[in-house]
Amino acid sequence: MAKIVVGVSGSLGCLSALHRAAAEARLRRAELWAVLAWQAPGGGFGGRHVADDPVPGLCRDAARERLREALDTAFGPGRPDTPLHGLTIRATPGVALVDTAQDPDDLLVVGTGARGPLRRLVRPSVARYCQAHAACPVLAVPPSPLLATYDSAHRRNLWHLPLDPRGAV
């Protein structure tokens, strides 16, 4: 059975991608796989690993909780009417998503966020990575226009600038 794989970050921006992926899963009668990638502090899997280090386990548990909260926020108590699987993977987001959606019949759904020049330097685009490396079609979902309004109001509030009530309709 084909599957719809969607990236989940726990942010407000991933909600649009989750809803679009659920709609695609219903339309295609496919399974919905929500994937949240995580990494332990300090990065890779290399020689710094200590056998009795509790940090990776704590990070994995935190990732599972973040995925559960994201799914609850997106769908509430009623889950979508399609088989839903949650998956947390210790990897970078792009690699986790591409590895999960390996079949050519799958569909990979990723959210795209507003990306200024500084953010592009600091954090590479997961959507671009997936489009370049995926073995299946990739659907890039732009953020909700409401999220842009929210971010703008948040920035103005952060700098203690007066809010324009006409723009909050």
PDB file of C-alpha atoms in Angstrom:
ATOM      1  CA  MET A   1       0.000   0.000   0.000  1.00  0.00           C
ATOM      2  CA  ALA A   2       1.301   3.445  -0.875  1.00  0.00           C
ATOM      3  CA  LYS A   3       1.959   5.860   1.929  1.00  0.00           C
ATOM      4  CA  ILE A   4       1.909   9.602   2.412  1.00  0.00           C
ATOM      5  CA  VAL A   5       4.942  10.693   4.440  1.00  0.00           C
ATOM      6  CA  VAL A   6       4.792  14.112   6.097  1.00  0.00           C
ATOM      7  CA  GLY A   7       7.484  15.941   8.020  1.00  0.00           C
ATOM      8  CA  VAL A   8       6.557  17.155  11.481  1.00  0.00           C
ATOM      9  CA  SER A   9       8.614  19.684  13.383  1.00  0.00           C
ATOM     10  CA  GLY A  10       6.246  20.563  16.183  1.00  0.00           C
ATOM     11  CA  SER A  11       6.005  24.152  14.935  1.00  0.00           C
ATOM     12  CA  LEU A  12       2.848  25.964  13.870  1.00  0.00           C
ATOM     13  CA  GLY A  13       4.094  25.902  10.283  1.00  0.00           C
ATOM     14  CA  CYS A  14       3.907  22.110  10.030  1.00  0.00           C
ATOM     15  CA  LEU A  15       0.129  22.143  10.621  1.00  0.00           C
ATOM     16  CA  SER A  16      -0.601  23.100   6.999  1.00  0.00           C
ATOM     17  CA  ALA A  17       1.565  20.228   5.782  1.00  0.00           C
ATOM     18  CA  LEU A  18      -0.135  17.780   8.168  1.00  0.00           C
ATOM     19  CA  HIS A  19      -3.613  18.788   7.007  1.00  0.00           C
ATOM     20  CA  ARG A  20      -2.639  18.600   3.330  1.00  0.00           C
ATOM     21  CA  ALA A  21      -1.015  15.194   3.850  1.00  0.00           C
ATOM     22  CA  ALA A  22      -4.160  13.891   5.590  1.00  0.00           C
ATOM     23  CA  ALA A  23      -6.292  15.130   2.679  1.00  0.00           C
ATOM     24  CA  GLU A  24      -3.969  13.426   0.179  1.00  0.00           C
ATOM     25  CA  ALA A  25      -4.070  10.194   2.198  1.00  0.00           C
ATOM     26  CA  ARG A  26      -7.881  10.219   2.151  1.00  0.00           C
ATOM     27  CA  LEU A  27      -7.941  10.963  -1.582  1.00  0.00           C
ATOM     28  CA  ARG A  28      -5.452   8.203  -2.451  1.00  0.00           C
ATOM     29  CA  ARG A  29      -6.686   5.749   0.206  1.00  0.00           C
ATOM     30  CA  ALA A  30      -3.147   5.573   1.538  1.00  0.00           C
ATOM     31  CA  GLU A  31      -1.545   5.358   4.960  1.00  0.00           C
ATOM     32  CA  LEU A  32      -0.382   8.597   6.601  1.00  0.00           C
ATOM     33  CA  TRP A  33       3.099   8.517   8.143  1.00  0.00           C
ATOM     34  CA  ALA A  34       3.990  11.515  10.340  1.00  0.00           C
ATOM     35  CA  VAL A  35       7.778  11.659  10.775  1.00  0.00           C
ATOM     36  CA  LEU A  36       9.656  13.739  13.329  1.00  0.00           C
ATOM     37  CA  ALA A  37      13.463  13.681  13.117  1.00  0.00           C
ATOM     38  CA  TRP A  38      15.592  14.303  16.181  1.00  0.00           C
ATOM     39  CA  GLN A  39      19.247  14.490  17.120  1.00  0.00           C
ATOM     40  CA  ALA A  40      20.972  14.323  20.477  1.00  0.00           C
ATOM     41  CA  PRO A  41      22.881  17.429  21.603  1.00  0.00           C
ATOM     42  CA  GLY A  42      26.334  17.439  20.079  1.00  0.00           C
ATOM     43  CA  GLY A  43      25.200  15.926  16.798  1.00  0.00           C
ATOM     44  CA  GLY A  44      26.421  12.694  15.279  1.00  0.00           C
ATOM     45  CA  PHE A  45      26.608   9.071  16.202  1.00  0.00           C
ATOM     46  CA  GLY A  46      30.428   8.975  16.415  1.00  0.00           C
ATOM     47  CA  GLY A  47      33.014   8.265  19.085  1.00  0.00           C
ATOM     48  CA  ARG A  48      31.574  10.502  21.806  1.00  0.00           C
ATOM     49  CA  HIS A  49      28.940   7.869  22.662  1.00  0.00           C
ATOM     50  CA  VAL A  50      29.030   6.611  26.247  1.00  0.00           C
ATOM     51  CA  ALA A  51      27.285   3.282  26.900  1.00  0.00           C
ATOM     52  CA  ASP A  52      25.241   4.454  29.900  1.00  0.00           C
ATOM     53  CA  ASP A  53      24.513   7.978  28.612  1.00  0.00           C
ATOM     54  CA  PRO A  54      20.831   8.791  29.340  1.00  0.00           C
ATOM     55  CA  VAL A  55      20.721  11.825  26.999  1.00  0.00           C
ATOM     56  CA  PRO A  56      19.761  10.005  23.752  1.00  0.00           C
ATOM     57  CA  GLY A  57      16.912   8.234  25.534  1.00  0.00           C
ATOM     58  CA  LEU A  58      15.651  11.508  26.973  1.00  0.00           C
ATOM     59  CA  CYS A  59      15.877  13.157  23.543  1.00  0.00           C
ATOM     60  CA  ARG A  60      13.972  10.271  21.940  1.00  0.00           C
ATOM     61  CA  ASP A  61      11.235  10.512  24.585  1.00  0.00           C
ATOM     62  CA  ALA A  62      11.001  14.289  24.104  1.00  0.00           C
ATOM     63  CA  ALA A  63      10.711  13.781  20.337  1.00  0.00           C
ATOM     64  CA  ARG A  64       7.890  11.270  20.802  1.00  0.00           C
ATOM     65  CA  GLU A  65       6.051  13.696  23.063  1.00  0.00           C
ATOM     66  CA  ARG A  66       6.544  16.543  20.562  1.00  0.00           C
ATOM     67  CA  LEU A  67       5.130  14.348  17.775  1.00  0.00           C
ATOM     68  CA  ARG A  68       2.139  13.389  19.936  1.00  0.00           C
ATOM     69  CA  GLU A  69       1.484  17.068  20.749  1.00  0.00           C
ATOM     70  CA  ALA A  70       1.773  18.077  17.078  1.00  0.00           C
ATOM     71  CA  LEU A  71      -0.734  15.418  16.021  1.00  0.00           C
ATOM     72  CA  ASP A  72      -3.107  16.420  18.834  1.00  0.00           C
ATOM     73  CA  THR A  73      -2.823  20.076  17.789  1.00  0.00           C
ATOM     74  CA  ALA A  74      -3.403  19.276  14.123  1.00  0.00           C
ATOM     75  CA  PHE A  75      -6.259  16.803  14.445  1.00  0.00           C
ATOM     76  CA  GLY A  76      -7.597  17.147  17.980  1.00  0.00           C
ATOM     77  CA  PRO A  77      -9.125  14.108  19.627  1.00  0.00           C
ATOM     78  CA  GLY A  78     -10.544  12.857  16.290  1.00  0.00           C
ATOM     79  CA  ARG A  79      -7.755  11.431  14.166  1.00  0.00           C
ATOM     80  CA  PRO A  80      -8.047  11.519  10.368  1.00  0.00           C
ATOM     81  CA  ASP A  81     -10.136   8.741   8.820  1.00  0.00           C
ATOM     82  CA  THR A  82      -7.061   7.074   7.336  1.00  0.00           C
ATOM     83  CA  PRO A  83      -4.443   4.835   8.976  1.00  0.00           C
ATOM     84  CA  LEU A  84      -2.047   7.132  10.869  1.00  0.00           C
ATOM     85  CA  HIS A  85       1.454   6.141  11.972  1.00  0.00           C
ATOM     86  CA  GLY A  86       3.800   8.318  14.021  1.00  0.00           C
ATOM     87  CA  LEU A  87       7.516   7.777  13.622  1.00  0.00           C
ATOM     88  CA  THR A  88      10.480   9.428  15.359  1.00  0.00           C
ATOM     89  CA  ILE A  89      13.859   8.920  13.728  1.00  0.00           C
ATOM     90  CA  ARG A  90      17.323   9.886  14.957  1.00  0.00           C
ATOM     91  CA  ALA A  91      18.629  11.689  11.870  1.00  0.00           C
ATOM     92  CA  THR A  92      18.523  15.034  10.137  1.00  0.00           C
ATOM     93  CA  PRO A  93      15.004  15.894   8.903  1.00  0.00           C
ATOM     94  CA  GLY A  94      15.723  15.577   5.181  1.00  0.00           C
ATOM     95  CA  VAL A  95      17.441  12.211   5.514  1.00  0.00           C
ATOM     96  CA  ALA A  96      14.686  10.849   7.783  1.00  0.00           C
ATOM     97  CA  LEU A  97      11.944  11.855   5.353  1.00  0.00           C
ATOM     98  CA  VAL A  98      13.701  10.613   2.206  1.00  0.00           C
ATOM     99  CA  ASP A  99      14.546   7.279   3.865  1.00  0.00           C
ATOM    100  CA  THR A 100      10.929   6.799   4.992  1.00  0.00           C
ATOM    101  CA  ALA A 101       9.448   7.590   1.556  1.00  0.00           C
ATOM    102  CA  GLN A 102      11.528   5.199  -0.552  1.00  0.00           C
ATOM    103  CA  ASP A 103       8.850   3.694  -2.780  1.00  0.00           C
ATOM    104  CA  PRO A 104       8.099   5.517  -6.065  1.00  0.00           C
ATOM    105  CA  ASP A 105       4.348   5.204  -5.277  1.00  0.00           C
ATOM    106  CA  ASP A 106       4.751   7.163  -2.030  1.00  0.00           C
ATOM    107  CA  LEU A 107       4.168  10.902  -1.700  1.00  0.00           C
ATOM    108  CA  LEU A 108       6.407  13.052   0.482  1.00  0.00           C
ATOM    109  CA  VAL A 109       4.746  16.171   1.919  1.00  0.00           C
ATOM    110  CA  VAL A 110       6.944  18.899   3.417  1.00  0.00           C
ATOM    111  CA  GLY A 111       6.171  22.341   4.688  1.00  0.00           C
ATOM    112  CA  THR A 112       8.022  25.355   3.401  1.00  0.00           C
ATOM    113  CA  GLY A 113       8.604  28.289   5.664  1.00  0.00           C
ATOM    114  CA  ALA A 114       9.539  31.892   5.124  1.00  0.00           C
ATOM    115  CA  ARG A 115      13.284  31.760   4.688  1.00  0.00           C
ATOM    116  CA  GLY A 116      15.342  34.900   4.950  1.00  0.00           C
ATOM    117  CA  PRO A 117      19.014  35.019   3.997  1.00  0.00           C
ATOM    118  CA  LEU A 118      20.238  34.493   7.561  1.00  0.00           C
ATOM    119  CA  ARG A 119      18.048  31.450   8.147  1.00  0.00           C
ATOM    120  CA  ARG A 120      19.247  29.916   4.853  1.00  0.00           C
ATOM    121  CA  LEU A 121      22.847  30.226   6.030  1.00  0.00           C
ATOM    122  CA  VAL A 122      22.223  28.755   9.461  1.00  0.00           C
ATOM    123  CA  ARG A 123      19.748  25.994   8.611  1.00  0.00           C
ATOM    124  CA  PRO A 124      19.492  24.362   5.173  1.00  0.00           C
ATOM    125  CA  SER A 125      16.074  23.850   3.606  1.00  0.00           C
ATOM    126  CA  VAL A 126      14.521  20.459   4.316  1.00  0.00           C
ATOM    127  CA  ALA A 127      12.113  20.901   1.391  1.00  0.00           C
ATOM    128  CA  ARG A 128      14.972  21.491  -1.064  1.00  0.00           C
ATOM    129  CA  TYR A 129      16.870  18.491   0.250  1.00  0.00           C
ATOM    130  CA  CYS A 130      13.791  16.286  -0.177  1.00  0.00           C
ATOM    131  CA  GLN A 131      13.102  17.573  -3.689  1.00  0.00           C
ATOM    132  CA  ALA A 132      16.690  16.812  -4.701  1.00  0.00           C
ATOM    133  CA  HIS A 133      16.984  13.350  -3.110  1.00  0.00           C
ATOM    134  CA  ALA A 134      13.520  11.741  -2.896  1.00  0.00           C
ATOM    135  CA  ALA A 135      12.655   8.677  -4.982  1.00  0.00           C
ATOM    136  CA  CYS A 136       8.984   9.701  -5.022  1.00  0.00           C
ATOM    137  CA  PRO A 137       7.002  12.873  -5.784  1.00  0.00           C
ATOM    138  CA  VAL A 138       7.420  15.708  -3.255  1.00  0.00           C
ATOM    139  CA  LEU A 139       4.610  18.125  -2.406  1.00  0.00           C
ATOM    140  CA  ALA A 140       5.896  21.367  -0.871  1.00  0.00           C
ATOM    141  CA  VAL A 141       3.160  23.101   1.144  1.00  0.00           C
ATOM    142  CA  PRO A 142       3.537  26.832   1.828  1.00  0.00           C
ATOM    143  CA  PRO A 143       2.742  28.139   5.308  1.00  0.00           C
ATOM    144  CA  SER A 144      -0.708  29.436   6.114  1.00  0.00           C
ATOM    145  CA  PRO A 145      -1.201  33.183   5.513  1.00  0.00           C
ATOM    146  CA  LEU A 146      -2.454  33.382   9.105  1.00  0.00           C
ATOM    147  CA  LEU A 147       0.961  32.240  10.296  1.00  0.00           C
ATOM    148  CA  ALA A 148       2.604  35.206   8.548  1.00  0.00           C
ATOM    149  CA  THR A 149       0.153  37.561  10.268  1.00  0.00           C
ATOM    150  CA  TYR A 150       0.850  35.899  13.619  1.00  0.00           C
ATOM    151  CA  ASP A 151       4.639  36.132  13.129  1.00  0.00           C
ATOM    152  CA  SER A 152       4.353  39.808  12.180  1.00  0.00           C
ATOM    153  CA  ALA A 153       2.286  40.589  15.281  1.00  0.00           C
ATOM    154  CA  HIS A 154       4.714  38.604  17.424  1.00  0.00           C
ATOM    155  CA  ARG A 155       7.709  40.562  16.075  1.00  0.00           C
ATOM    156  CA  ARG A 156       5.949  43.879  16.676  1.00  0.00           C
ATOM    157  CA  ASN A 157       5.092  42.804  20.208  1.00  0.00           C
ATOM    158  CA  LEU A 158       8.668  41.672  20.806  1.00  0.00           C
ATOM    159  CA  TRP A 159       9.942  45.145  19.921  1.00  0.00           C
ATOM    160  CA  HIS A 160       7.061  46.813  21.824  1.00  0.00           C
ATOM    161  CA  LEU A 161       5.764  48.480  18.675  1.00  0.00           C
ATOM    162  CA  PRO A 162       2.094  49.444  18.511  1.00  0.00           C
ATOM    163  CA  LEU A 163      -0.102  46.916  16.756  1.00  0.00           C
ATOM    164  CA  ASP A 164      -2.237  48.069  13.841  1.00  0.00           C
ATOM    165  CA  PRO A 165      -5.798  46.886  14.563  1.00  0.00           C
ATOM    166  CA  ARG A 166      -6.791  47.267  10.890  1.00  0.00           C
ATOM    167  CA  GLY A 167      -4.395  44.465   9.891  1.00  0.00           C
ATOM    168  CA  ALA A 168      -5.836  41.981  12.395  1.00  0.00           C
ATOM    169  CA  VAL A 169      -9.057  41.226  10.534  1.00  0.00           C
TER     170      VAL A 169
END
